[in-house]
Short mmCIF file of C-alpha atoms in Angstrom, two decimals:
data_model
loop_
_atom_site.label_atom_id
_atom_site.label_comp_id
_atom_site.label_asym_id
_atom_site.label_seq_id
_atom_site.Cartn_x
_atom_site.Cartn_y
_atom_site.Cartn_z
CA UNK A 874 -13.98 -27.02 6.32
CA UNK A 875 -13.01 -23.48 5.97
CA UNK A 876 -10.60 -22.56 3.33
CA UNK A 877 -7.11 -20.66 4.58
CA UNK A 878 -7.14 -16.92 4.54
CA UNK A 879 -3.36 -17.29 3.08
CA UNK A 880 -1.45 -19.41 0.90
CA UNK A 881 2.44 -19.14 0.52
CA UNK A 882 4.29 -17.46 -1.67
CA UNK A 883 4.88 -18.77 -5.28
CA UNK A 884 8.86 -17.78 -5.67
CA UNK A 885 12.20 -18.72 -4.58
CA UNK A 886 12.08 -16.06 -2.56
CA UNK A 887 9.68 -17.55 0.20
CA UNK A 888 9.23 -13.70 1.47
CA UNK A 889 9.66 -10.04 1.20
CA UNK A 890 12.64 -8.95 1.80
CA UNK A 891 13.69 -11.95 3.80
CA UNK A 892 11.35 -11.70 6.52
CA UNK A 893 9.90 -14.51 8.35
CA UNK A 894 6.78 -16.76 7.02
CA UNK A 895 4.04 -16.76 8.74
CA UNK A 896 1.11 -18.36 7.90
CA UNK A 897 -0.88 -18.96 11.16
CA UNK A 898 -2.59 -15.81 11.46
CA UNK A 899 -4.82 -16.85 14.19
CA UNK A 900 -1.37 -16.76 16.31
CA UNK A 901 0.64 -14.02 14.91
CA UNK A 902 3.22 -12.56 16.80
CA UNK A 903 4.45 -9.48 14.47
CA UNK A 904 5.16 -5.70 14.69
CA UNK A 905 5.18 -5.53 10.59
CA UNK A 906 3.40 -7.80 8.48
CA UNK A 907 3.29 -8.40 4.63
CA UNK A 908 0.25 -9.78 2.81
CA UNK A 909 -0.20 -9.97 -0.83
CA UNK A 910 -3.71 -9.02 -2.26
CA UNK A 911 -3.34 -10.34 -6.09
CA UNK A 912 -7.06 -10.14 -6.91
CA UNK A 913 -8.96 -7.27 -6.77
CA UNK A 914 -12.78 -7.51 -8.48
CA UNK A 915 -13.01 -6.84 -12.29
CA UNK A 916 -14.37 -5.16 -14.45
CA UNK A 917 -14.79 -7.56 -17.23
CA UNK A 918 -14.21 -11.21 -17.22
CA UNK A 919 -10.94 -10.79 -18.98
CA UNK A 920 -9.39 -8.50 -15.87
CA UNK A 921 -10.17 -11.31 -13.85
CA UNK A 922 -6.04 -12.70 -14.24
CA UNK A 923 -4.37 -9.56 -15.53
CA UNK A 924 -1.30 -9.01 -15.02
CA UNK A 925 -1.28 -7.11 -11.89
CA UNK A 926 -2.21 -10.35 -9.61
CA UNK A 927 1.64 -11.04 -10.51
CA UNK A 928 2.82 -8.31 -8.66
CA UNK A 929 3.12 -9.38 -5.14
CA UNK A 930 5.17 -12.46 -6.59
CA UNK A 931 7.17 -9.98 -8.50
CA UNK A 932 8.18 -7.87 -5.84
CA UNK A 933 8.84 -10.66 -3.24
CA UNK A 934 11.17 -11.90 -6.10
CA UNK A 935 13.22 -8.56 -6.10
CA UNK A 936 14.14 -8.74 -2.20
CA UNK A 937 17.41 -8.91 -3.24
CA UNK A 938 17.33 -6.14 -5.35
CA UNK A 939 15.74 -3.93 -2.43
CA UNK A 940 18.58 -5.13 0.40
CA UNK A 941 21.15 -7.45 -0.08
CA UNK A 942 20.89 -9.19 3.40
CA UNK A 943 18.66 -7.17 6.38
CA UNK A 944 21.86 -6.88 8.74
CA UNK A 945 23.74 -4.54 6.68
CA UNK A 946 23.76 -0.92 6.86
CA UNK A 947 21.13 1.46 4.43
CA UNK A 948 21.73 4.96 4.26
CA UNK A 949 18.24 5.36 3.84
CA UNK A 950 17.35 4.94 7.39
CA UNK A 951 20.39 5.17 9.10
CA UNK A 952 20.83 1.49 9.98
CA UNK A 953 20.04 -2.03 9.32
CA UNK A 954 16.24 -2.84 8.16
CA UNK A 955 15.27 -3.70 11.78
CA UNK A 956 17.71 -1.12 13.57
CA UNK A 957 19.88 -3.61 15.22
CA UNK A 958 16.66 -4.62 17.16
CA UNK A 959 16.29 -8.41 17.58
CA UNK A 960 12.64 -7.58 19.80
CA UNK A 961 11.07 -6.42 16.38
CA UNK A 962 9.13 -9.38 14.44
CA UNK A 963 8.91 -8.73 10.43
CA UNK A 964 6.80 -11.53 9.05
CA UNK A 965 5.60 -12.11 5.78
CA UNK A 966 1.78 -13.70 6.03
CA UNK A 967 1.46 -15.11 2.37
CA UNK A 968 -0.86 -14.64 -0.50
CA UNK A 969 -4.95 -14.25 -0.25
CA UNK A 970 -6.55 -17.11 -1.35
CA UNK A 971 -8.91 -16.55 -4.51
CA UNK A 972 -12.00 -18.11 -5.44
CA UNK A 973 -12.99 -17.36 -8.85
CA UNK A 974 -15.94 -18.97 -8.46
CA UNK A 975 -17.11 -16.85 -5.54
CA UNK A 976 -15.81 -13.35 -6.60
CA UNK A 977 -16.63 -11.36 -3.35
CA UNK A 978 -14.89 -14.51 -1.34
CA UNK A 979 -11.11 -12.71 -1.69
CA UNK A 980 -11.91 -9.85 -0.93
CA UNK A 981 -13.94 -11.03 2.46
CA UNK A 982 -10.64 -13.37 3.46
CA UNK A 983 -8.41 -10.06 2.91
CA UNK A 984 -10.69 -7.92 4.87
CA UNK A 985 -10.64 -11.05 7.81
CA UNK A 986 -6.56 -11.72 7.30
CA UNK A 987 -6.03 -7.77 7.68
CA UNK A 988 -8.17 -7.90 10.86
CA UNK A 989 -5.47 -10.53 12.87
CA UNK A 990 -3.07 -8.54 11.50
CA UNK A 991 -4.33 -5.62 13.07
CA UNK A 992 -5.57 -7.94 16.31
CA UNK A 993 -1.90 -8.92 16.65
CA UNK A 994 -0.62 -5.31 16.91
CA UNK A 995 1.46 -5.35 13.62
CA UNK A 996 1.52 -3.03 10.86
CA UNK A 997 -0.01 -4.45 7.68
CA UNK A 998 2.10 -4.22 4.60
CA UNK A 999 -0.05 -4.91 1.45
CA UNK A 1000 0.94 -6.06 -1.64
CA UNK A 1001 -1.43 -5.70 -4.63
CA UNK A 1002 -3.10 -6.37 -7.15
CA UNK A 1003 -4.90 -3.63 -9.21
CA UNK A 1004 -6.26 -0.48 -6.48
CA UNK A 1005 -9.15 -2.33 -6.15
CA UNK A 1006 -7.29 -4.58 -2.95
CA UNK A 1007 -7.94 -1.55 -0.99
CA UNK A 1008 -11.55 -1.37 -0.32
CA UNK A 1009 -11.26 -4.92 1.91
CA UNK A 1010 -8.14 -3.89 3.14
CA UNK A 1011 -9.88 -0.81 4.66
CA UNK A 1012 -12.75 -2.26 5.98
CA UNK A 1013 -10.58 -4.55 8.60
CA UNK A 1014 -9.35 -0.55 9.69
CA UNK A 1015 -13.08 -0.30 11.23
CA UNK A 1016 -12.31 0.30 14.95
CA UNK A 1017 -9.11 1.51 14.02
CA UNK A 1018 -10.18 5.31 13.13
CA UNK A 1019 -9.60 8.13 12.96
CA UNK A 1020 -7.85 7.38 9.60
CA UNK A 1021 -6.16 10.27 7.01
CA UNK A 1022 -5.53 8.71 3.81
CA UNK A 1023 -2.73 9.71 2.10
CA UNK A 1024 -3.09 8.67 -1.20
CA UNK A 1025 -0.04 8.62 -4.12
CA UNK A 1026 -1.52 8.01 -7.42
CA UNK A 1027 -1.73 9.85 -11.19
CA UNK A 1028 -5.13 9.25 -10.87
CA UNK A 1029 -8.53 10.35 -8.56
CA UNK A 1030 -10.10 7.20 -8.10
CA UNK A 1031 -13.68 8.51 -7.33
CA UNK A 1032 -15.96 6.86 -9.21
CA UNK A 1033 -19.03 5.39 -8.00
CA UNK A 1034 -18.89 2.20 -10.18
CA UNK A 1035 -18.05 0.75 -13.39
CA UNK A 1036 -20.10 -1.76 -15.14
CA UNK A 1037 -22.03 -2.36 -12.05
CA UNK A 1038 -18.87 -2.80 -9.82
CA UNK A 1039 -18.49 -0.42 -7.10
CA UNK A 1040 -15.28 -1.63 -5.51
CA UNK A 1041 -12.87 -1.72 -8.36
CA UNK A 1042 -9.47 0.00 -9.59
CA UNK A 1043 -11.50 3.74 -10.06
CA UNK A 1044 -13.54 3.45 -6.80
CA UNK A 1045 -11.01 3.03 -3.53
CA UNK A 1046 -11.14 6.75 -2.29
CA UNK A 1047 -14.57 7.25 -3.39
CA UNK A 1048 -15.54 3.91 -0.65
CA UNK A 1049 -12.89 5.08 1.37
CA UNK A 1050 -14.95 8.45 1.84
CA UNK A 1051 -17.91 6.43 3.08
CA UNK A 1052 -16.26 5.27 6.32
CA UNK A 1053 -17.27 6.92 9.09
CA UNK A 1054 -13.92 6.20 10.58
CA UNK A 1055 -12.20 8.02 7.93
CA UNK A 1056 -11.66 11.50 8.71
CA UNK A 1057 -9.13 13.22 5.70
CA UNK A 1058 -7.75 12.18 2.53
CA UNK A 1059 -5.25 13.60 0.84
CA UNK A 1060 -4.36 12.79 -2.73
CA UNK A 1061 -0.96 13.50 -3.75
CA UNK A 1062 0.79 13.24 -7.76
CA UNK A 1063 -3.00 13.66 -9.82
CA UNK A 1064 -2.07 14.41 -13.58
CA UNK A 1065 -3.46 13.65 -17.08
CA UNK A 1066 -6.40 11.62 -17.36
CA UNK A 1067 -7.61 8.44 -15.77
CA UNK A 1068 -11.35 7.20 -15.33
CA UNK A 1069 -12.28 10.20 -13.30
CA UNK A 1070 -15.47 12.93 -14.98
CA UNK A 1071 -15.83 16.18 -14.20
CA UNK A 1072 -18.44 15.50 -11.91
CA UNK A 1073 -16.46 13.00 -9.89
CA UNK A 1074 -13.62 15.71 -9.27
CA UNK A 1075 -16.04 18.06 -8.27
CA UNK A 1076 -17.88 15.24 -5.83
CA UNK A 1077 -13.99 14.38 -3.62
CA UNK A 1078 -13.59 18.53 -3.65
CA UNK A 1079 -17.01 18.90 -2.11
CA UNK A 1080 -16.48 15.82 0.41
CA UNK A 1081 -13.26 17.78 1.27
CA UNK A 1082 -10.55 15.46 -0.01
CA UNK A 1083 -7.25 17.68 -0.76
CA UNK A 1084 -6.21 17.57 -4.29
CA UNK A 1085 -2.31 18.21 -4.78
CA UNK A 1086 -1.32 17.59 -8.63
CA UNK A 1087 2.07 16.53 -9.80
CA UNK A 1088 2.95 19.66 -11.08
CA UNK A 1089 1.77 21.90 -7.38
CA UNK A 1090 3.66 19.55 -5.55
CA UNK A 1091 6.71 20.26 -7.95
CA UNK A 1092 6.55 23.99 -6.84
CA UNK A 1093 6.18 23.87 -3.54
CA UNK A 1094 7.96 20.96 -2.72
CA UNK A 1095 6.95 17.84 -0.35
CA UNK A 1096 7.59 19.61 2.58
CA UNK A 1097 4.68 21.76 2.33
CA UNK A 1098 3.00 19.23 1.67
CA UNK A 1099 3.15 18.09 4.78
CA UNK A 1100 2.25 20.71 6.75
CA UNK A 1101 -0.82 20.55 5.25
CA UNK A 1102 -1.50 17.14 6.63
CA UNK A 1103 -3.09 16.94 9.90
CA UNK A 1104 -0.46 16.37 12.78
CA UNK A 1105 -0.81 13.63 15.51
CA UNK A 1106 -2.78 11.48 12.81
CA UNK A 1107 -3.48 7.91 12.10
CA UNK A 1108 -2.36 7.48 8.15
CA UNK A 1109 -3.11 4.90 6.02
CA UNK A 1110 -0.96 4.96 2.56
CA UNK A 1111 -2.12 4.19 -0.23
CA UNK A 1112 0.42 4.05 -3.33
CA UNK A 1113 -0.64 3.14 -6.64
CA UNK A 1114 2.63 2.94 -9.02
CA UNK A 1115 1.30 5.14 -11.56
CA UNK A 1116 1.55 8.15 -8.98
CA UNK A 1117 5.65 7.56 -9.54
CA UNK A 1118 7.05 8.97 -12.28
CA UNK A 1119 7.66 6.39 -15.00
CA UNK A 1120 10.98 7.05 -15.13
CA UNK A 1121 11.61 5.29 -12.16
CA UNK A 1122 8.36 3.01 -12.21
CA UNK A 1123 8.18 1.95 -15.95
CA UNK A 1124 5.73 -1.34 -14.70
CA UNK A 1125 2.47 0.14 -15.12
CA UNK A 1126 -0.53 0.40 -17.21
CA UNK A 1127 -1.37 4.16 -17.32
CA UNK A 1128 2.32 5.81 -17.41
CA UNK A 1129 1.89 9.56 -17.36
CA UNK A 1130 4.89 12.16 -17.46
CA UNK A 1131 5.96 14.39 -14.39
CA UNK A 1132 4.96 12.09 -11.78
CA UNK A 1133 6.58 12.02 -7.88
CA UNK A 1134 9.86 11.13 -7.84
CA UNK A 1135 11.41 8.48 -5.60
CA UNK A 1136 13.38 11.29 -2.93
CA UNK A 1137 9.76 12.55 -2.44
CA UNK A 1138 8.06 9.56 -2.05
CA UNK A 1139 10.58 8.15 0.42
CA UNK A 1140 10.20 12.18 1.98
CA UNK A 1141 6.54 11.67 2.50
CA UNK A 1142 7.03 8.06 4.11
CA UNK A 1143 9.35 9.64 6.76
CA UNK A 1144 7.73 12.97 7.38
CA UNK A 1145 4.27 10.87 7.89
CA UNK A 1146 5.93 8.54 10.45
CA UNK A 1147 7.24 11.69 12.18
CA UNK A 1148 4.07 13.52 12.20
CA UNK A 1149 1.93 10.78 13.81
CA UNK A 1150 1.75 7.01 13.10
CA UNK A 1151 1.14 4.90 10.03
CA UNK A 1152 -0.81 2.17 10.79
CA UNK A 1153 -1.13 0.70 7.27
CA UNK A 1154 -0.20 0.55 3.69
CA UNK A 1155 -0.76 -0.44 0.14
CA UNK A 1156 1.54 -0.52 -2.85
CA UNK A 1157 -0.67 -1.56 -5.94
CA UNK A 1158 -0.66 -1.45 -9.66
CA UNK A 1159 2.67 -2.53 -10.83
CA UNK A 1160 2.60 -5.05 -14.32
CA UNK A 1161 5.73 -7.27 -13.86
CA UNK A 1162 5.81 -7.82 -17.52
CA UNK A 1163 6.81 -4.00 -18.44
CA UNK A 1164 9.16 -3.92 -15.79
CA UNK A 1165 12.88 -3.06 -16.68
CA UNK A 1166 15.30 -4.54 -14.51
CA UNK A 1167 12.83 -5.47 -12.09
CA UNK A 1168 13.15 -1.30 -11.53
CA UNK A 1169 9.21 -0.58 -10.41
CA UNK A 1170 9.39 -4.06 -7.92
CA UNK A 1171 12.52 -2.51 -6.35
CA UNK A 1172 11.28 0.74 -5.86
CA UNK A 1173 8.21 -0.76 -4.19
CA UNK A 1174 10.46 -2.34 -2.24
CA UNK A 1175 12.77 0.26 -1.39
CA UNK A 1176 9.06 2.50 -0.04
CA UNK A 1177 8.33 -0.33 1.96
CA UNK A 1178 12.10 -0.46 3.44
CA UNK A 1179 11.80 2.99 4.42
CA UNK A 1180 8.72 2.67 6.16
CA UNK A 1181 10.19 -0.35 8.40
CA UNK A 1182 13.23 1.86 9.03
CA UNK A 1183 11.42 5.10 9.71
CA UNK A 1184 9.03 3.55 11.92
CA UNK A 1185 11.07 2.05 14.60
CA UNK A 1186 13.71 4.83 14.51
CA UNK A 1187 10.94 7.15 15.64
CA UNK A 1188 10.09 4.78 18.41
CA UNK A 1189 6.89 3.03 17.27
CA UNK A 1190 7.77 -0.22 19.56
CA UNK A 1191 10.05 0.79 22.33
CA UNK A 1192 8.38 0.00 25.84
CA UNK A 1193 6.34 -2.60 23.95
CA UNK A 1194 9.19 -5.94 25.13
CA UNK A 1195 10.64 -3.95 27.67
CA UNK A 1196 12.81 -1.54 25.05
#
């Protein structure tokens, strides 16, 4: 018998940000859809449960920290969460099932999970995990392309392996560069150090990847930005909670000073859904146990909010139930 692709969630709050469960994947009837990606593959037997795989519990459990019911008004998008539409479905699909005695087994079930997501016509909402989720999560993106990958994160995340590994925490743009289907990637809030050598900077420069630091992006602001990101695209997002400043995302492992700020993080989601559509996104690296007031899990939160919002305000589903 095969094992389920998804389990449910493991808190009182039985979803993100109370959207419906749904578990039967095989008939999903969605427009967004959340799945949590706890495992990614370590690096050493001890990474195996850190404290990442928490995280999609964690930020589940801060729904009502994020929106204190979906009907009321946000400021941040000009409306309710769903815009007053009662034709939009916002479902949350569970938890990936891990087998720690098959380690590649997750990451095939996420890759097959994202795939009816995608099947059903719904936008899937990840929830990791360490940055290693995103390889499988990718791979389901397949017939999906041409993909720009806008990627928010301190840290390159180019290397070709580690201890053998080759789809771990350091190596998601570096596979994500070896899909023919992926066309740009644009890497936004780089500072300090992470995993990354010399020659793995110069390798993403040479495959063409756009490097924007902390500190550029500072100067010129995340409008220009923007306009240096192709129009009319396809963008996945790809946020790993170390590219926020800690400030505002204290819940990580690799804090590092000057990082984007939440206005231009929530600027980017909205100028991205403006430009073109985004079919998919990530939020990954958050360590609920150096969270302050459950601050990082609400900001997560809050990012994925605005990309609900900002989607169907710019029209992403009208026509598709007769709207």
């Amino acid at each position: 018998m095969n094992k389920p692709l998804t389990v449910k969630p493991k808190t009182n709050h039985p979803s993100l940000l109370f959207s419906e469960l749904a578990l039967d994947l095989d008939h999903l009837d969605a427009d967004f859809a959340v799945l949590g990606m706890p495992y990614g593959k370590p690096y050493t037997p001890d990474d195996a449960a850190n404290d990442q795989t928490r995280a999609p519990t964690a930020i589940r459990q801060a729904s009502d920290r994020v929106i204190r019911a979906p009907e009321r008004y946000d400021f941040d998008i000009d409306g309710p969460l769903l815009q007053n539409r009662d034709d939009i479905r916002f479902v949350d699909c569970g938890d990936v099932v891990p087998d720690f005695d098959d380690p590649d087994g997750h990451y095939q079930r996420a890759e097959q999970a994202t795939r009816k997501i995608l099947q059903a016509g719904a936008i899937p909402i990840v929830l990791g995990g360490d940055h290693g989720i995103t390889n499988p999560i990718l791979r389901a993106f397949d017939d999906q392309g041409p993909l720009t990958i806008v990627h928010l994160d301190a840290h390159l995340d180019w290397r070709d392996e580690v201890n053998g590994v080759r789809d771990g925490l350091s190596s998601p743009m570096r596979r994500a560069s070896e899909h023919p289907f992926v066309k740009d990637i644009i890497q936004i809030g780089m500072r300090a150090s992470g995993s990354a050598r010399q020659e793995e900077a110069d390798y993403a420069r040479e495959w063409g990847a756009q490097i924007i630091t902390a500190y550029e992006l500072h100067d010129i602001g995340m409008d220009e930005v923007l306009k240096r990101i192709p129009d009319g695209g396809r963008y996945y997002l790809s946020i790993d909670a170390d590219g926020l400043d800690p400030s505002i995302m204290p819940a990580v492992a690799g804090p590092a000073p000057g990082g984007v700020t939440f206005v231009q993080a929530r600027k980017l989601i909205h100028g991205l859904v403006a430009k073109g559509r985004v079919v998919g996104m990530d939020i990954v690296e958050i360590l609920p146990s150096r969270d302050i007031h459950q601050m990082s899990c609400m900001i997560a939160g809050r990012l994925i909010l605005n990309l609900i919002g900002a989607a169907i305000r710019a029209g992403y589903f009208d026509g598709k139930r007769g709207v």
